[in-house]
PDB file of C-alpha atoms in Angstrom:
ATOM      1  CA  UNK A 236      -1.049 -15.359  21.463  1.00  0.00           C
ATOM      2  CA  UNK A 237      -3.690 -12.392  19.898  1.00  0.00           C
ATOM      3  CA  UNK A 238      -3.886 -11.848  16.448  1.00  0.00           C
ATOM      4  CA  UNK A 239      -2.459  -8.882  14.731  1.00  0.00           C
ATOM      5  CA  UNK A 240      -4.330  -7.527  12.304  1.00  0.00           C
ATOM      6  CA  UNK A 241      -2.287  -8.898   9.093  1.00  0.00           C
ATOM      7  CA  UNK A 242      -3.619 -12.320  10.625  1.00  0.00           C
ATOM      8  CA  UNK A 243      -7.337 -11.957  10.146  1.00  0.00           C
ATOM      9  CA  UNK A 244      -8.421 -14.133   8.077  1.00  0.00           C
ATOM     10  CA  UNK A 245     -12.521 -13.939   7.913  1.00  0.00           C
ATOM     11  CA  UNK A 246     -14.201 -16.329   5.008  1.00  0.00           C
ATOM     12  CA  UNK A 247     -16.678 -14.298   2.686  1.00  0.00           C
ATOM     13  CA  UNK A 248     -19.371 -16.631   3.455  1.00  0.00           C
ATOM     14  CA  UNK A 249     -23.361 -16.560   3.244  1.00  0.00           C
ATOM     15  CA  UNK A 250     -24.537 -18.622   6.577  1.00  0.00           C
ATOM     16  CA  UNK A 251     -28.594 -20.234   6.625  1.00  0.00           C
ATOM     17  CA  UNK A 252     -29.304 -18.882   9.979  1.00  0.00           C
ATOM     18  CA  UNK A 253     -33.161 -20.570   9.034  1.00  0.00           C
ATOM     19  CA  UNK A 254     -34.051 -21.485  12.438  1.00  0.00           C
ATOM     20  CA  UNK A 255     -31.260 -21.025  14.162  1.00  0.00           C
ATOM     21  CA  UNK A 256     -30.980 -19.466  17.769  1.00  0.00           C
ATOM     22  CA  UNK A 257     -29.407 -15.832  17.382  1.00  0.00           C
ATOM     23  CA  UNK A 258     -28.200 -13.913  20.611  1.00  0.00           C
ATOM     24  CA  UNK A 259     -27.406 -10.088  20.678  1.00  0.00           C
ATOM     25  CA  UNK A 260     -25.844  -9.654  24.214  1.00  0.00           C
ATOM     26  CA  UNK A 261     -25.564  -6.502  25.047  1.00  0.00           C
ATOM     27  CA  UNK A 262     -28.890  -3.700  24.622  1.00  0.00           C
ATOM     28  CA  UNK A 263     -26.900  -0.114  24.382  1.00  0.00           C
ATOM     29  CA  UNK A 264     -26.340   1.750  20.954  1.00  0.00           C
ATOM     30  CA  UNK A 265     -23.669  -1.000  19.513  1.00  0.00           C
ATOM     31  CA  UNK A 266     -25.967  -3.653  20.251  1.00  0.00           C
ATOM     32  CA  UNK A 267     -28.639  -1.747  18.574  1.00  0.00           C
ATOM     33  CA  UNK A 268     -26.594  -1.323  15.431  1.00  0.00           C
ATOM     34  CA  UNK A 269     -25.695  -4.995  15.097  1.00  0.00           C
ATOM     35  CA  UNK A 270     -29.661  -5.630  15.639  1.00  0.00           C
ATOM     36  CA  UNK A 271     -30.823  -3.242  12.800  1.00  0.00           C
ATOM     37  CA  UNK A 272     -28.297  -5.050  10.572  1.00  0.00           C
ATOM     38  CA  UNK A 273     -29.661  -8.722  11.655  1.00  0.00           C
ATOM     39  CA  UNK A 274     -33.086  -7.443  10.352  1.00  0.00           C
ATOM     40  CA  UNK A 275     -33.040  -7.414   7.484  1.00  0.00           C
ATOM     41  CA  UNK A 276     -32.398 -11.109   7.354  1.00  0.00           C
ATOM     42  CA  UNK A 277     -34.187 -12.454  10.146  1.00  0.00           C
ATOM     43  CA  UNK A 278     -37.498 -11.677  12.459  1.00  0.00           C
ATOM     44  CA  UNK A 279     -36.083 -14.115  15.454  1.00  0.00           C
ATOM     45  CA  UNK A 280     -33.264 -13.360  17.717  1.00  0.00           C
ATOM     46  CA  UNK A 281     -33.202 -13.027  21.151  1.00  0.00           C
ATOM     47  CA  UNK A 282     -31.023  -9.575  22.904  1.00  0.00           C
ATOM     48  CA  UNK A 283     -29.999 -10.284  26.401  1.00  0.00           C
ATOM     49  CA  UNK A 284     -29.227  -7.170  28.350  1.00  0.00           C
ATOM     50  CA  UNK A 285     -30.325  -5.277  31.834  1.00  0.00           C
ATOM     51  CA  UNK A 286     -31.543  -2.067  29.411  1.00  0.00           C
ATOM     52  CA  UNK A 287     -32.095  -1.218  26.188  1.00  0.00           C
ATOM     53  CA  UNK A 288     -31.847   1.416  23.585  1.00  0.00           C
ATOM     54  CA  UNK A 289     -34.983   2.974  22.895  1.00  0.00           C
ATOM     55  CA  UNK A 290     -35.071   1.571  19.525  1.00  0.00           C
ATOM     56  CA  UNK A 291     -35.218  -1.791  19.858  1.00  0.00           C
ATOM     57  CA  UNK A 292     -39.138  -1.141  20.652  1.00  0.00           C
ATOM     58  CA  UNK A 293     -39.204  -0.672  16.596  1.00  0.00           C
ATOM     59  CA  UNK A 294     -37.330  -4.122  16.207  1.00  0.00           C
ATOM     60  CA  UNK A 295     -38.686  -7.481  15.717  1.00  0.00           C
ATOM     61  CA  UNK A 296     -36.485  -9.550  18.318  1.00  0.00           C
ATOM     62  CA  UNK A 297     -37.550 -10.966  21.497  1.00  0.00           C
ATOM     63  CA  UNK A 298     -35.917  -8.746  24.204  1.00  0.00           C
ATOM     64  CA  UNK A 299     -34.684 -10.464  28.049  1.00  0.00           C
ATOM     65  CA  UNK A 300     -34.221  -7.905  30.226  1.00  0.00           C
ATOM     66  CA  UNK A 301     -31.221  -9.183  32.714  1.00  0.00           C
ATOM     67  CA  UNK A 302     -27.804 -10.027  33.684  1.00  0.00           C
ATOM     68  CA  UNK A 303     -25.416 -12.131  30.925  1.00  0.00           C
ATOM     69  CA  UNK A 304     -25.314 -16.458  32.421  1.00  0.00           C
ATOM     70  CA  UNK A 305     -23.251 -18.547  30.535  1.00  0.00           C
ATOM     71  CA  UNK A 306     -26.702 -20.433  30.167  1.00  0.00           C
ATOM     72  CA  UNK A 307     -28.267 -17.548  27.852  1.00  0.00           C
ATOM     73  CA  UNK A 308     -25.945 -19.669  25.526  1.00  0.00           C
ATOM     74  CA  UNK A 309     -27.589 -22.943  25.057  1.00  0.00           C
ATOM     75  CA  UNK A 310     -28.249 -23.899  22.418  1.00  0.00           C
ATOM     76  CA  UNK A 311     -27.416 -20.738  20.327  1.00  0.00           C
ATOM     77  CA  UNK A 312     -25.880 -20.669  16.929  1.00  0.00           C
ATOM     78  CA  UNK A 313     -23.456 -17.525  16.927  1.00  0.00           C
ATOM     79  CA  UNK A 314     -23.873 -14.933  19.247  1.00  0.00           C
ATOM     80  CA  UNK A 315     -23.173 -10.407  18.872  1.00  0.00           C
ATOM     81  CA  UNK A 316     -21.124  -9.747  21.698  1.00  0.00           C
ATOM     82  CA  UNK A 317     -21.333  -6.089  22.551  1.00  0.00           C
ATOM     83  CA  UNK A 318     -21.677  -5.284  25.823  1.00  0.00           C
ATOM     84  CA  UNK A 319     -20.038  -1.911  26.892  1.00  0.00           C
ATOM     85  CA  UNK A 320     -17.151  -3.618  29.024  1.00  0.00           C
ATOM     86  CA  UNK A 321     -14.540  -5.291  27.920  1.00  0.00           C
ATOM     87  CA  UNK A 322     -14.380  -7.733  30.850  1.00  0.00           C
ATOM     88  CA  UNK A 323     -17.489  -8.825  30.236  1.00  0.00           C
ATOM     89  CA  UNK A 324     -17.204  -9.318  26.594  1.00  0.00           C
ATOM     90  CA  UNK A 325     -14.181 -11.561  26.964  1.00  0.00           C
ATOM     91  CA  UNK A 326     -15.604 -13.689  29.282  1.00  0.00           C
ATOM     92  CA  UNK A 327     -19.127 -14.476  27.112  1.00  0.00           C
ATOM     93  CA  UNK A 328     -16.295 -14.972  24.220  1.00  0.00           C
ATOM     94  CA  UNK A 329     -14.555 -17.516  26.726  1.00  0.00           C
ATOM     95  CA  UNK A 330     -18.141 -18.779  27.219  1.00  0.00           C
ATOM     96  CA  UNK A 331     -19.031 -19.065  23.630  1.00  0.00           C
ATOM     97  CA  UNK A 332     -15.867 -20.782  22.712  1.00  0.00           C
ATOM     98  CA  UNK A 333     -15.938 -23.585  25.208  1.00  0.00           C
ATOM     99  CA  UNK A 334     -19.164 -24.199  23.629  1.00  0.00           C
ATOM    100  CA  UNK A 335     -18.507 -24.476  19.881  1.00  0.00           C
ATOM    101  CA  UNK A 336     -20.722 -20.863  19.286  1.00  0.00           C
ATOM    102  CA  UNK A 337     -19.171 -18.565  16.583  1.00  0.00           C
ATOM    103  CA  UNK A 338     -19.031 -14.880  18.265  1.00  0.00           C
ATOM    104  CA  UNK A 339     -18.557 -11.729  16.958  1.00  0.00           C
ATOM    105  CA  UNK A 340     -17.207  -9.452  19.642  1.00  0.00           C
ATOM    106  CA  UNK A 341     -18.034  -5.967  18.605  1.00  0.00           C
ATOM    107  CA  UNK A 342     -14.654  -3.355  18.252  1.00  0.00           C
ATOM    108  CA  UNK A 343     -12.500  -5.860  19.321  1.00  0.00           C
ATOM    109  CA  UNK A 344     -11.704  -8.333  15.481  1.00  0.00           C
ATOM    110  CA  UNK A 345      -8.560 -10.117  17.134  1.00  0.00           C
ATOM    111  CA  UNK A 346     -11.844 -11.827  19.365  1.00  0.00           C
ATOM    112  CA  UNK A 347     -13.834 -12.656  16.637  1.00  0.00           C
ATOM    113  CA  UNK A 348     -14.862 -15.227  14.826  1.00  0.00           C
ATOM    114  CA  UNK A 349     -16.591 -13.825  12.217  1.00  0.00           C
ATOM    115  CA  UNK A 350     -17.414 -10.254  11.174  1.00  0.00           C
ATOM    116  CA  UNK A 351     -20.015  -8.716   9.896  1.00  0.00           C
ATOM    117  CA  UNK A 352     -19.371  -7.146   6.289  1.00  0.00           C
ATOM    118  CA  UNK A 353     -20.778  -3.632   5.081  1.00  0.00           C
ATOM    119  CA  UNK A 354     -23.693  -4.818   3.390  1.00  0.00           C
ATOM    120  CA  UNK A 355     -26.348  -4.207   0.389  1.00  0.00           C
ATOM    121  CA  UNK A 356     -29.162  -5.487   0.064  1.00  0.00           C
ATOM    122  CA  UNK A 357     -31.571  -5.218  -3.098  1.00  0.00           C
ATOM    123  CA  UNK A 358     -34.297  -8.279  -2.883  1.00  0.00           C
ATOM    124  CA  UNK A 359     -32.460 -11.757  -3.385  1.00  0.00           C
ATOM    125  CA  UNK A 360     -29.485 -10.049  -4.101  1.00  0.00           C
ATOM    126  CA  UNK A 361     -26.788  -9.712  -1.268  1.00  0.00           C
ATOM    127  CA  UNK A 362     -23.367  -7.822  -1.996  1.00  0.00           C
ATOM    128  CA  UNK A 363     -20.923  -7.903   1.387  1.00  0.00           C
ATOM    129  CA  UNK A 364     -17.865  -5.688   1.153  1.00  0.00           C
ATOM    130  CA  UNK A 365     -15.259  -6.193   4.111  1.00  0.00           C
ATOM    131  CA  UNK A 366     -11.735  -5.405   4.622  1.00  0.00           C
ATOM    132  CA  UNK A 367     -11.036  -8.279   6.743  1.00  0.00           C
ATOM    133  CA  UNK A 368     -11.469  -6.436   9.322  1.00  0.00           C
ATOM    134  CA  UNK A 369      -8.552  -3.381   8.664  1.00  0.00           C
ATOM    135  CA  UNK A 370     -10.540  -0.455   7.390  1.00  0.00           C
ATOM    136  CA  UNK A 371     -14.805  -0.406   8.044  1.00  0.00           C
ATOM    137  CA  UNK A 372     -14.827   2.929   7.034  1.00  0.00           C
ATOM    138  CA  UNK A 373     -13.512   2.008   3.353  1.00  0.00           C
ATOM    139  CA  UNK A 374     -15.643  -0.846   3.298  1.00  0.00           C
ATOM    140  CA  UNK A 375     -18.850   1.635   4.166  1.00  0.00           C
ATOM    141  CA  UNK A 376     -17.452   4.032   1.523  1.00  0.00           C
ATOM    142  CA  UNK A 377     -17.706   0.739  -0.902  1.00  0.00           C
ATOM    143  CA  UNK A 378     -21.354  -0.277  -0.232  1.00  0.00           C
ATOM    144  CA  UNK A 379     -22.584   3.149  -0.192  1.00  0.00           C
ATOM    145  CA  UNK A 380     -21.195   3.843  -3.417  1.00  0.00           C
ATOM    146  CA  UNK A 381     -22.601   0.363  -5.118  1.00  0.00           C
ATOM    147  CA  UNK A 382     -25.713   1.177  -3.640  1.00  0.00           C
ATOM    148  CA  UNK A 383     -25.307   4.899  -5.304  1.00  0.00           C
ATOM    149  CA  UNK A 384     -24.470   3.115  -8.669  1.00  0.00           C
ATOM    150  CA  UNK A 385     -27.820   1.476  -8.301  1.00  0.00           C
ATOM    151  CA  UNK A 386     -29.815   4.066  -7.492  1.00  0.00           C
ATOM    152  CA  UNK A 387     -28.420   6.076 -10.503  1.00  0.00           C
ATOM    153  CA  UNK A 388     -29.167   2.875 -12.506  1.00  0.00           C
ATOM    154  CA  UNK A 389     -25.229   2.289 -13.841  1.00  0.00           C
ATOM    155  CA  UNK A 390     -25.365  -0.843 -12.391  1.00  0.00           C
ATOM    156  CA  UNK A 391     -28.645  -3.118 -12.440  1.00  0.00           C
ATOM    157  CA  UNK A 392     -29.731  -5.871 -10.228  1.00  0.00           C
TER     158      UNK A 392
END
């Protein structure tokens, strides 16, 4: 039975992802997104897809150009999904699943397992605003304006 969206229920958690294997499946704009956010935290993941936006040149991760296998999985700690169809995307959730892999399977939250929070980052300091998953755009609105109150100096990290 799929989730409505008063079921979400996503843990405000901070994950060690220290040498751990990352996947971004899928290379198109969404992918691209997700991967400028993983940056910031990490220099190694791996993006599997058969092209790629022309900015992941600027980006540190390893790039595979090909096809999604249910073997592009081993061994991988949690996985983007965000491939442009829907078929697709279920089945490397399917995959990920029967393999104990947390997946995040971009625009779809009743798929996911975890989801990634509107985030702002200052140094050591982290601050993760998320709507469990109902309303991104207020979450957005949130961060930006904590990252305003920074930059104006009312609040001080």
């Amino acid at each position: 039975m799929e989730k409505t969206n008063e079921e979400f229920i996503f843990l405000p958690v901070s994950v060690n992802i220290t040498g751990k294997k990352l996947l971004i499946i899928g290379g198109g704009k969404v992918g691209f997104h997700k991967a400028t956010i993983l940056s910031r935290f990490t220099q190694e993941a791996t993006v599997i897809a058969p092209e790629f936006h022309e900015g992941f040149t600027a980006l540190p991760f390893g790039r595979v150009k090909k096809e999604y296998e249910k073997t592009d999985l081993d061994g991988a700690f949690l996985v983007y999904v965000c491939t442009e169809n829907r078929q697709l995307n279920a089945k490397i959730k399917q995959d990920a699943e029967a393999l104990g892999i947390l997946a995040s399977v971009c625009d779809d939250p009743a798929a996911c397992d975890f989801i990634s929070p509107a985030i702002y980052k200052n140094g050591d300091v982290t601050i993760a605003v998320s709507s469990n998953a109902r309303n991104v755009r207020r979450s957005v609105g949130i961060r930006n304006r904590i990252s305003d109150l920074v930059r104006e100096g009312t609040i001080i990290i």
